[in-house]
Tab-separated table of C-alpha atoms and ligand atoms in Angstrom:
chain	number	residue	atom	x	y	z
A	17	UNK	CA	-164.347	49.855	222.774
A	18	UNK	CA	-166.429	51.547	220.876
A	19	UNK	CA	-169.632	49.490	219.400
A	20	UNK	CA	-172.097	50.915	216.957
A	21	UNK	CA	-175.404	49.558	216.598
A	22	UNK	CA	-177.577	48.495	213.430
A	23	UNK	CA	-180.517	51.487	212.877
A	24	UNK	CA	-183.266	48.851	213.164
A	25	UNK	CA	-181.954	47.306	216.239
A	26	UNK	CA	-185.099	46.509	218.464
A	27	UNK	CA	-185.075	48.144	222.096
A	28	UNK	CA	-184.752	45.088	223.939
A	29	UNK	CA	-182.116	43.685	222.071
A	30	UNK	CA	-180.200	47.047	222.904
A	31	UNK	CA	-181.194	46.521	226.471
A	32	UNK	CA	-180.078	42.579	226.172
A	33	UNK	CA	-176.781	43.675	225.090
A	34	UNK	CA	-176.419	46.266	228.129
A	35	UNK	CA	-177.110	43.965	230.323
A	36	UNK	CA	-174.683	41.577	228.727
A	37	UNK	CA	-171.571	44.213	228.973
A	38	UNK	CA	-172.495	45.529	232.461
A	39	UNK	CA	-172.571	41.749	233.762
A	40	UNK	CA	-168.888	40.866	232.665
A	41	UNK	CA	-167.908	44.636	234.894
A	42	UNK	CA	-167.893	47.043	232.329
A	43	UNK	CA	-169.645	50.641	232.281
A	44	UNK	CA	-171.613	51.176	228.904
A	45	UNK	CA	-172.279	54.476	228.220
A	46	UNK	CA	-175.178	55.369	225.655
A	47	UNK	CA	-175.094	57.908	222.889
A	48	UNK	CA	-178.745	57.853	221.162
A	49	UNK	CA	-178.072	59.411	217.367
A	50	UNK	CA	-180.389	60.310	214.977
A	51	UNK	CA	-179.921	56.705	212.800
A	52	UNK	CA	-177.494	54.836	215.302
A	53	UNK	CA	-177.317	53.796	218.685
A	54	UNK	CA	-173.325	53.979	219.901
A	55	UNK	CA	-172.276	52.461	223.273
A	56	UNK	CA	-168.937	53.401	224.496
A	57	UNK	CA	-167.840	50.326	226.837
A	58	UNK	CA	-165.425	51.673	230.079
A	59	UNK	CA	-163.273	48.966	232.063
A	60	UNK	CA	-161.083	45.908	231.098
A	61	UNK	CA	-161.857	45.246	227.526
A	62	UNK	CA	-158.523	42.900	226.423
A	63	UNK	CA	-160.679	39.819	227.623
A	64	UNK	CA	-163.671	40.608	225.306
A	65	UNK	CA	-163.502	39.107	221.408
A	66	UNK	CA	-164.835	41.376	219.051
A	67	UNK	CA	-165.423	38.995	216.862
A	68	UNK	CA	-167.694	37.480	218.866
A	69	UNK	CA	-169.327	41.088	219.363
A	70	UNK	CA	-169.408	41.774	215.223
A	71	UNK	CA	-171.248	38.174	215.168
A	72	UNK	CA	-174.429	39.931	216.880
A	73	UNK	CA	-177.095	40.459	214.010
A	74	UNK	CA	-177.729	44.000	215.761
A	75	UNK	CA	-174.209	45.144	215.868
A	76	UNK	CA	-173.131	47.193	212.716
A	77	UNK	CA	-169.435	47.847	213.352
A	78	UNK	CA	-166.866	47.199	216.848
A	79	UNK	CA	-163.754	49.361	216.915
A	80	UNK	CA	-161.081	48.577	219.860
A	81	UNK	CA	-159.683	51.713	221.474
A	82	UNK	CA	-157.341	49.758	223.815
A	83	UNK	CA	-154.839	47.606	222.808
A	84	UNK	CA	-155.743	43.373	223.300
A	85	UNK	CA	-152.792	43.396	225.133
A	86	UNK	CA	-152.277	44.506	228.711
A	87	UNK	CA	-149.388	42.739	230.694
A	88	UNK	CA	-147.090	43.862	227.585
A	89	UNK	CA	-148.685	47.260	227.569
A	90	UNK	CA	-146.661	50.487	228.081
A	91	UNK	CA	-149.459	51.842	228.884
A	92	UNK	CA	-149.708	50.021	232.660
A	93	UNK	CA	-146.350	50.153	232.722
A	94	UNK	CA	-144.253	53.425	231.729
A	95	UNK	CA	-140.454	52.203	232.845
A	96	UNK	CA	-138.786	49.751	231.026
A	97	UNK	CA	-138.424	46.185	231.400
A	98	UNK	CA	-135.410	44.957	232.263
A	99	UNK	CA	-134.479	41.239	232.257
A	100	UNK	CA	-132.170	39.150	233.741
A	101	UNK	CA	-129.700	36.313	232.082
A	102	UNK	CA	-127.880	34.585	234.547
A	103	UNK	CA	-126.569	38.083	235.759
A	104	UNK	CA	-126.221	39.941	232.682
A	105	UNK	CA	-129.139	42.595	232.304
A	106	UNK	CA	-130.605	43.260	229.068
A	107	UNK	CA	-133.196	46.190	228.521
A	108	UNK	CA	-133.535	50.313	229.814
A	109	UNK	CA	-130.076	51.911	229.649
A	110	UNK	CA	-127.936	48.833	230.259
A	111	UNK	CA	-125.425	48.055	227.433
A	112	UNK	CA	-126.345	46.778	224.860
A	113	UNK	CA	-125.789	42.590	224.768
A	114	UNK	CA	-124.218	40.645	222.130
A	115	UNK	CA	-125.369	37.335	221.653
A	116	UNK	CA	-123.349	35.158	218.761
A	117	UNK	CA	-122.180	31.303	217.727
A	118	UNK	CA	-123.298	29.026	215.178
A	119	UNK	CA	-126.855	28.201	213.704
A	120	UNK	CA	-125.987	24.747	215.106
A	121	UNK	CA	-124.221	23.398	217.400
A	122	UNK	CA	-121.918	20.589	215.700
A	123	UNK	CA	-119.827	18.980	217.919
A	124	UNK	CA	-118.595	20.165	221.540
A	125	UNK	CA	-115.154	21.241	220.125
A	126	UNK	CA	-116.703	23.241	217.428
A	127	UNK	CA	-118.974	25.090	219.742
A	128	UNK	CA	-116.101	25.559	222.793
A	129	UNK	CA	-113.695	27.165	220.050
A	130	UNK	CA	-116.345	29.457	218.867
A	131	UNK	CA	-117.502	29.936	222.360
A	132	UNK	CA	-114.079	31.766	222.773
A	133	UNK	CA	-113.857	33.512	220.145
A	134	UNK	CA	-116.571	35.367	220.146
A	135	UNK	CA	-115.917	35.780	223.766
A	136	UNK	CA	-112.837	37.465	222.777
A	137	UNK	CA	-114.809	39.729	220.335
A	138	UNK	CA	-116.777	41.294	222.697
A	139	UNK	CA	-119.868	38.916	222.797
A	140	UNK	CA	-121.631	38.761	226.312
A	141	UNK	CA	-123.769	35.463	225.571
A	142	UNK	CA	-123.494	32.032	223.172
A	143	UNK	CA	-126.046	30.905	220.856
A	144	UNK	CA	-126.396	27.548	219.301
A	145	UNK	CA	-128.857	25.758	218.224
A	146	UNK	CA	-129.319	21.833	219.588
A	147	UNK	CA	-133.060	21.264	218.224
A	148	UNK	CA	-133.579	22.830	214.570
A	149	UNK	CA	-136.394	23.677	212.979
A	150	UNK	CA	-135.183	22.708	209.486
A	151	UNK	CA	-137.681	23.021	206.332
A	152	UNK	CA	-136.615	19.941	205.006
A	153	UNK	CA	-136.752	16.510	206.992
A	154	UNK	CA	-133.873	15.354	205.116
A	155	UNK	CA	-131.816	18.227	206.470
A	156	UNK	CA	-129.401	17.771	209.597
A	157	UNK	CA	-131.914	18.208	212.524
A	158	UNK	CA	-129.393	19.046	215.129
A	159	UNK	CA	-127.699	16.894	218.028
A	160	UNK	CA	-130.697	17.094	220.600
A	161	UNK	CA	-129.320	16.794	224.163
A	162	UNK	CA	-125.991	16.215	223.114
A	163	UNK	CA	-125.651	19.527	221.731
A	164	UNK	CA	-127.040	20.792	225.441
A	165	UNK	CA	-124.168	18.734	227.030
A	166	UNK	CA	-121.420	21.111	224.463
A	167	UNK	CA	-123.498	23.992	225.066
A	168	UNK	CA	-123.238	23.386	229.239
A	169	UNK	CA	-119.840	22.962	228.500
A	170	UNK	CA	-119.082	25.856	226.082
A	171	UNK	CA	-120.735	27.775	229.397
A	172	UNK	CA	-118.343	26.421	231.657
A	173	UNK	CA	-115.077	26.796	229.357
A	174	UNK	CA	-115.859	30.937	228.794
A	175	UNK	CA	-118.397	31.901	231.460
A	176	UNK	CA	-121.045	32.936	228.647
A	177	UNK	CA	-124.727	32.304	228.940
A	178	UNK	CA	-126.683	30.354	226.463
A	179	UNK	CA	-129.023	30.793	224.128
A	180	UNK	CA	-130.905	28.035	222.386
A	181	UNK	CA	-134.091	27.198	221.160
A	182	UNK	CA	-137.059	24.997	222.834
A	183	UNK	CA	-139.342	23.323	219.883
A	184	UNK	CA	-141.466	21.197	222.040
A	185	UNK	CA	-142.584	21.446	225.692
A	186	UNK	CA	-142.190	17.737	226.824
A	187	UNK	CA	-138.354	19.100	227.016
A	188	UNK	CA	-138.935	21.872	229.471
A	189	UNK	CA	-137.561	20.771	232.297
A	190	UNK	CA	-133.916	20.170	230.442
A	191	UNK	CA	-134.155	23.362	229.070
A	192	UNK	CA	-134.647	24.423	232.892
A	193	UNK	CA	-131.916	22.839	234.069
A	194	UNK	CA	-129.780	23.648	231.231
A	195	UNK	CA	-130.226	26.901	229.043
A	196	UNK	CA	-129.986	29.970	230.743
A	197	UNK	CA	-131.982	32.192	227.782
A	198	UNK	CA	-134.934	30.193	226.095
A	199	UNK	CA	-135.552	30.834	222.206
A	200	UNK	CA	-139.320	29.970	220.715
A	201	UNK	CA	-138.188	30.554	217.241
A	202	UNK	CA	-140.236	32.180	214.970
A	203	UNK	CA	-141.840	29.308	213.504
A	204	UNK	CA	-143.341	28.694	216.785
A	205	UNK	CA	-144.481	31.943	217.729
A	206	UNK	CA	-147.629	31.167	217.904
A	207	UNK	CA	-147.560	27.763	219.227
A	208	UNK	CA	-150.102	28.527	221.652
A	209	UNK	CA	-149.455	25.468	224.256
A	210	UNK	CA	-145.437	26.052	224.015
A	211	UNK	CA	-146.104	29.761	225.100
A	212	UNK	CA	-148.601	28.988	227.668
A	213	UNK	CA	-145.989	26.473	228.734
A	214	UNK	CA	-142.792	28.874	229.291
A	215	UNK	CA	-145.313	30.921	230.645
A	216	UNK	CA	-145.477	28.304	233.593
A	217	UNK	CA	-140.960	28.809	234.212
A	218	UNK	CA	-139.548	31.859	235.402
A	219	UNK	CA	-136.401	31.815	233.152
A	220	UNK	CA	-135.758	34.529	230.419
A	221	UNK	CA	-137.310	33.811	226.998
A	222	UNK	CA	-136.543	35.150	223.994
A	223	UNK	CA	-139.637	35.529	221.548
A	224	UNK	CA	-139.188	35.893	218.217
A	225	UNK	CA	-141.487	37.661	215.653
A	226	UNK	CA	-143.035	35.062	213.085
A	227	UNK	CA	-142.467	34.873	209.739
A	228	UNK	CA	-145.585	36.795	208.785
A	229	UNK	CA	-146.630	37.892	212.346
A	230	UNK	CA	-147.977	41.847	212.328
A	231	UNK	CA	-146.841	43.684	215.045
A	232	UNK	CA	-150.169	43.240	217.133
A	233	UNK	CA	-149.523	39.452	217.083
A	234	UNK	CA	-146.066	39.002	217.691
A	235	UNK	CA	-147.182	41.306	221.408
A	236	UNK	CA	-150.020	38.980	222.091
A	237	UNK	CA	-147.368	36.062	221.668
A	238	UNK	CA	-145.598	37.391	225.015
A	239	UNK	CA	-148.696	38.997	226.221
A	240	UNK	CA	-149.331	34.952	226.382
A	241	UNK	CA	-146.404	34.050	228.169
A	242	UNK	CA	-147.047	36.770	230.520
A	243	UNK	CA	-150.632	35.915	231.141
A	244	UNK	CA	-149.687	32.547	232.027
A	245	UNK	CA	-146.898	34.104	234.651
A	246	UNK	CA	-143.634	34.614	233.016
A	247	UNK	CA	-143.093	38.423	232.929
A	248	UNK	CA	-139.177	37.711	231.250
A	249	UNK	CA	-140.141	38.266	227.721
A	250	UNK	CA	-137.308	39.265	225.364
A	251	UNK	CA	-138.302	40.515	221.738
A	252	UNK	CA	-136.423	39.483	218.824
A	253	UNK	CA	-136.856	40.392	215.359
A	254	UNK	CA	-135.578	38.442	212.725
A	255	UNK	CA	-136.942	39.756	209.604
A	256	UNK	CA	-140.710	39.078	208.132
A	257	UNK	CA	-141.343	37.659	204.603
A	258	UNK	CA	-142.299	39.992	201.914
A	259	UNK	CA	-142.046	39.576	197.632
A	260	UNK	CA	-138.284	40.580	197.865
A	261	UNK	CA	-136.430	37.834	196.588
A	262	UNK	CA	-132.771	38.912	196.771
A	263	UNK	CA	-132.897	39.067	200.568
A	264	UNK	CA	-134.243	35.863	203.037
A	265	UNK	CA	-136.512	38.224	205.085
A	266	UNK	CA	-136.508	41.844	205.006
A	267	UNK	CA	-135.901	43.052	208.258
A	268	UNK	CA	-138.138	45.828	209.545
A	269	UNK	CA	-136.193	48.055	211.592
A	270	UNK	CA	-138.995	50.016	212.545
A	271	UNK	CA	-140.430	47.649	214.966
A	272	UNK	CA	-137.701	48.613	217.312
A	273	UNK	CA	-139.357	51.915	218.026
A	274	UNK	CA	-142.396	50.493	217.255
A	275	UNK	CA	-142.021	47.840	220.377
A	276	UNK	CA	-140.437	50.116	222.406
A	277	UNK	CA	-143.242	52.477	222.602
A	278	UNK	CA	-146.134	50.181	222.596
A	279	UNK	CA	-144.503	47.800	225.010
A	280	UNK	CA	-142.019	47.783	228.012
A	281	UNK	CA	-139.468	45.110	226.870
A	282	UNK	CA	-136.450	44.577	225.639
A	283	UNK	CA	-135.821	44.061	221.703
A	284	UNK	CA	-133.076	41.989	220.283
A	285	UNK	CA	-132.068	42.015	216.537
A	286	UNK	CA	-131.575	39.010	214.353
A	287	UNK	CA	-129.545	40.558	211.424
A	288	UNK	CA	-128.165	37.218	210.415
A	289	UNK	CA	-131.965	35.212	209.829
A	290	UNK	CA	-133.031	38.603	208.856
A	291	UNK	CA	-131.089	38.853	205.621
A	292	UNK	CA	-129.348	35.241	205.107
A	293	UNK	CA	-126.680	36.995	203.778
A	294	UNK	CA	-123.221	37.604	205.715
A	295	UNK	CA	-122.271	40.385	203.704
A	296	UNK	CA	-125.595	42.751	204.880
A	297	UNK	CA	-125.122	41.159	208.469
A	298	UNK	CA	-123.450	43.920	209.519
A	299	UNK	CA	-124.736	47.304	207.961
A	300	UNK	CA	-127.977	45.367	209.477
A	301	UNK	CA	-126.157	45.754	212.733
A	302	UNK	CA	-125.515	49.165	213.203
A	303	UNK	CA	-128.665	50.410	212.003
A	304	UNK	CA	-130.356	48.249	214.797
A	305	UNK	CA	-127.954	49.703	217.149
A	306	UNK	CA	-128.685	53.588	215.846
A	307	UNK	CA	-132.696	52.347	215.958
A	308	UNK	CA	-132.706	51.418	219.628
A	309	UNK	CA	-132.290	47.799	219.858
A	310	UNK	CA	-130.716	46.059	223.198
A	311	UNK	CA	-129.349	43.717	221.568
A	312	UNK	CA	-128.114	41.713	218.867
A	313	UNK	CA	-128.421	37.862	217.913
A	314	UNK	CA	-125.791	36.595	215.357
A	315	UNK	CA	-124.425	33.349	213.736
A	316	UNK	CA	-120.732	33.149	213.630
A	317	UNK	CA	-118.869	30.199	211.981
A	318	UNK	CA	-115.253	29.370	211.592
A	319	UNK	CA	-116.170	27.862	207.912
A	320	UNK	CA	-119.072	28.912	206.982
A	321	UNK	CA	-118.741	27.011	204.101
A	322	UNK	CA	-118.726	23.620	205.984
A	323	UNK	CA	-121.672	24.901	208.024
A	324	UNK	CA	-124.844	22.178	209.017
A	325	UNK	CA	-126.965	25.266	208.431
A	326	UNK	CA	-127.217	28.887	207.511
A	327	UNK	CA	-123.530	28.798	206.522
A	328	UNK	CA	-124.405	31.381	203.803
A	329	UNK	CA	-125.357	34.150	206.514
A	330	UNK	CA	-122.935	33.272	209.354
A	331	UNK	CA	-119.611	35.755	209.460
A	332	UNK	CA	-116.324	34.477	210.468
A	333	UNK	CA	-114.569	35.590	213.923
A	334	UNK	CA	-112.964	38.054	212.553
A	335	UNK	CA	-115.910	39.503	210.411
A	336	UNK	CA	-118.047	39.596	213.340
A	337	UNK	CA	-114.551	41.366	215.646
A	338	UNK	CA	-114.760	44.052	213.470
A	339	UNK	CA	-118.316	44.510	213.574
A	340	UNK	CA	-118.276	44.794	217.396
A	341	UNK	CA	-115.893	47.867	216.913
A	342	UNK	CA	-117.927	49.511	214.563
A	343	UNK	CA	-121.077	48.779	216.963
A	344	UNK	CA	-119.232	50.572	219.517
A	345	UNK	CA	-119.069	53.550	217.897
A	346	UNK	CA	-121.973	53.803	216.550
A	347	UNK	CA	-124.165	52.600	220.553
A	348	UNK	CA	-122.150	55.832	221.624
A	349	UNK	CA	-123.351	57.920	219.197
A	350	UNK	CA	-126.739	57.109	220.439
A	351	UNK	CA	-125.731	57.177	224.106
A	352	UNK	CA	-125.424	53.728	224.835
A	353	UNK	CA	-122.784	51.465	225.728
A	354	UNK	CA	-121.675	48.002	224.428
B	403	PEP	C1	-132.224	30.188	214.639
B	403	PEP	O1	-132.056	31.055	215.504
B	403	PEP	O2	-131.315	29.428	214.257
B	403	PEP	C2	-133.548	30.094	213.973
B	403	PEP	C3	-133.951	28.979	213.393
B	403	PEP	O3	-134.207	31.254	214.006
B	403	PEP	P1	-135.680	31.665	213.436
B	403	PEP	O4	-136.665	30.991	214.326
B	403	PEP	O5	-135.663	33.163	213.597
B	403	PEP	O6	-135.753	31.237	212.007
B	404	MN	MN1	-129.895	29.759	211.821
C-alpha cells in the first residue's frame, strides 16, 4: 500500500502514524520528497481499511497495491481450485459440468421427469429452485421443504446432484442434510451473515455475482466464505444490469478470464438469468465454453409456457439436447471435455 502524505503534515504526526503501521506488523518504508512524504507499507495489508487511512487529516491520497482479497487470491495460490460435488469434480482440466432443470421446482413429478431428461442430455447435476427470491410478493414463492423432499427424490430417481438455493441461514442445517451444491443467489451476494454462515459448512457453494457487483466485490463475497472456513467456493456469473433493455442482464463474458486469473476457482455460467431469453441461451453457451468457463447453469422446462417462473428463458429438452452437442464441439476445440 502505498500512502502519500499531506505537505504540511507535522513530524510527529508522521511519526504517530509509523508507529501506528509498525504496531499492527507491517514494515513502513520512508521516501522523504521535496513536497511529500510517501510511506510504502510491506506485510499483510488485506486487513487494513483505507478508508479509514484516507480519513486521517494528514493523509493526502492511499493507493492499494495488493488485492483486499487473499484466501481467493491467485497470487498465494498458483494451481487451480478444484471442488468437489458429491463426487463429481468441477474446476482445472476436469470436464466441464452441466448443471440444468427448472427455475422452480413445481411438483415432485415435474422435477423427476425433468430430472431425466436432462440426465439423458448429457447434464451431470439438477437445479431447482425450492425457496425463490421473487420481486413481487404476490408471485409464487416456491414449495419450501417440499420442493427439497422432490429434489431428494429427483436425486435418488437419476443419481444427479442438486443444486438449489439457500435465502436464509436459520435453514442451514436442511440444506446440510439435503442439497449437495448450495446457491446464494445473486440477490444475496452480499448478505454478509448468510456468507459468514456457509462459511461455517464444508459443502460446495455456488456464489453468484450480484446484480451490480464489480468484479472486486463479487471476490470479496467468497473471500468471505473462505475467511470464515469454507474454501469450496464456486463462481457463477449470471449477467450484471446495465441500460440495455432488450436483454434481462447482459452477461459479461469477460469475467471468466478475468476470475480465472485473479483467483483460483472454478467459474460457472448462468446463460439462462443472464439473458432471460431462451433463444440467446445457447449462443450464450458456447461462447462461455470457448471463454473458459467450467461450467454451465441452465433452466430447462417441458412448457415453458406453463412455467411458475422464468418460463420465458427456460429451453425445452430437446433445445437444451442439442445444445449439449454443439457444447461438445466447441469444449474440444478449446481442449476440454464435456
Ligand atoms: C435462480 O437461479 O433461479 C435465480 C434466482 O438466480 P439469480 O440469483 O442469479 O437471479
Ligand atoms: Mn430462474
Amino acid at each position: 500500500m502505498i500512502i502519500t502524505l499531506k505537505k504540511e503534515a507535522p513530524k510527529q504526526e508522521v511519526a504517530k502514524l509509523i508507529n501506528q503501521f509498525e504496531k499492527q506488523g507491517l514494515k513502513v518504508n520512508v521516501i522523504t520528497g521535496e513536497n511529500y512524504d510517501v510511506f510504502g507499507l510491506v506485510g499483510d495489508t488485506a486487513k487494513l481499511d483505507e478508508r479509514k487511512i484516507q480519513a486521517n487529516q494528514w493523509v493526502e491520497n492511499v493507493q492499494r497495491i495488493a488485492a483486499p482479497y487473499k484466501l481467493a487470491n491467485r497470487m498465494f495460490h498458483p494451481e487451480d481450485s478444484i471442488i468437489d460435488v458429491a463426487g463429481i469434480k468441477i474446476g482445472g482440466h476436469e470436464p466441464i459440468v452441466l448443471m440444468a432443470g427448472p427455475c422452480s421446482v413445481e411438483n415432485d413429478e415435474m422435477i423427476c421427469h425433468i430430472a431425466k431428461e436432462v440426465k439423458d442430455a448429457g447434464a451431470k447435476m439438477l437445479r431447482g429452485g425450492a425457496y425463490k427470491p421473487r420481486t413481487s410478493p404476490y408471485a409464487f414463492q416456491g414449495m419450501g421443504y417440499e420442493g427439497i423432499k422432490c429434489l431428494d427424490h429427483a436425486r435418488s430417481e437419476t443419481g444427479l446432484p442438486i443444486v438449489t438455493e439457500l435465502m436464509s441461514a436459520d435453514k442451514i442445517d436442511e440444506f446440510v442434510e439435503n442439497v449437495d451444491l448450495i446457491q446464494i443467489g445473486a440477490r444475496n451476494m452480499q448478505n454478509f451473515d448468510l456468507l459468514k454462515a456457509v462459511g461455517k459448512i464444508n459443502k460446495p457453494i455456488l456464489l453468484k455475482r450480484g446484480l451490480s457487483a464489480t468484479i472486486e466485490e463479487w471476490i470479496m463475497s467468497a473471500e468471505y466464505i473462505m475467511a470464515n472456513g469454507n474454501p469450496n467456493v464456486i463462481m457463477c456469473e449470471r449477467g450484471i444490469r446495465t441500460f440495455e433493455k432488450y436483454t434481462r442482464n447482459t452477461l459479461d463474458v469477460s469475467v471468466i478470464p478475468l476470475i480465472k486469473e485473479k483467483t483460483h476457482l472454478p467459474i460457472v455460467i448462468d446463460p439462462s438469468h443472464a439473458t432471460g431469453d431462451w433463444k440467446l441461451v445457447e449462443a450464450m453457451s458456447l461462447a462461455a465454453i470457448a471463454a473458459g468457463a467450467d461450467g454451465l447453469i441452465i433452466e430447462v422446462h417441458d412448457h415453458p409456457d406453463c412455467a411458475l417462473s422464468d418460463g420465458a428463458q427456460s429451453l425445452k429438452p430437446e433445445k437444451f439436447k442439442a445444445l449439449v452437442n454443439k457444447a461438445k464441439l466447441v469444449a474440444k476445440a478449446v481442449g476440454r471435455e464435456i
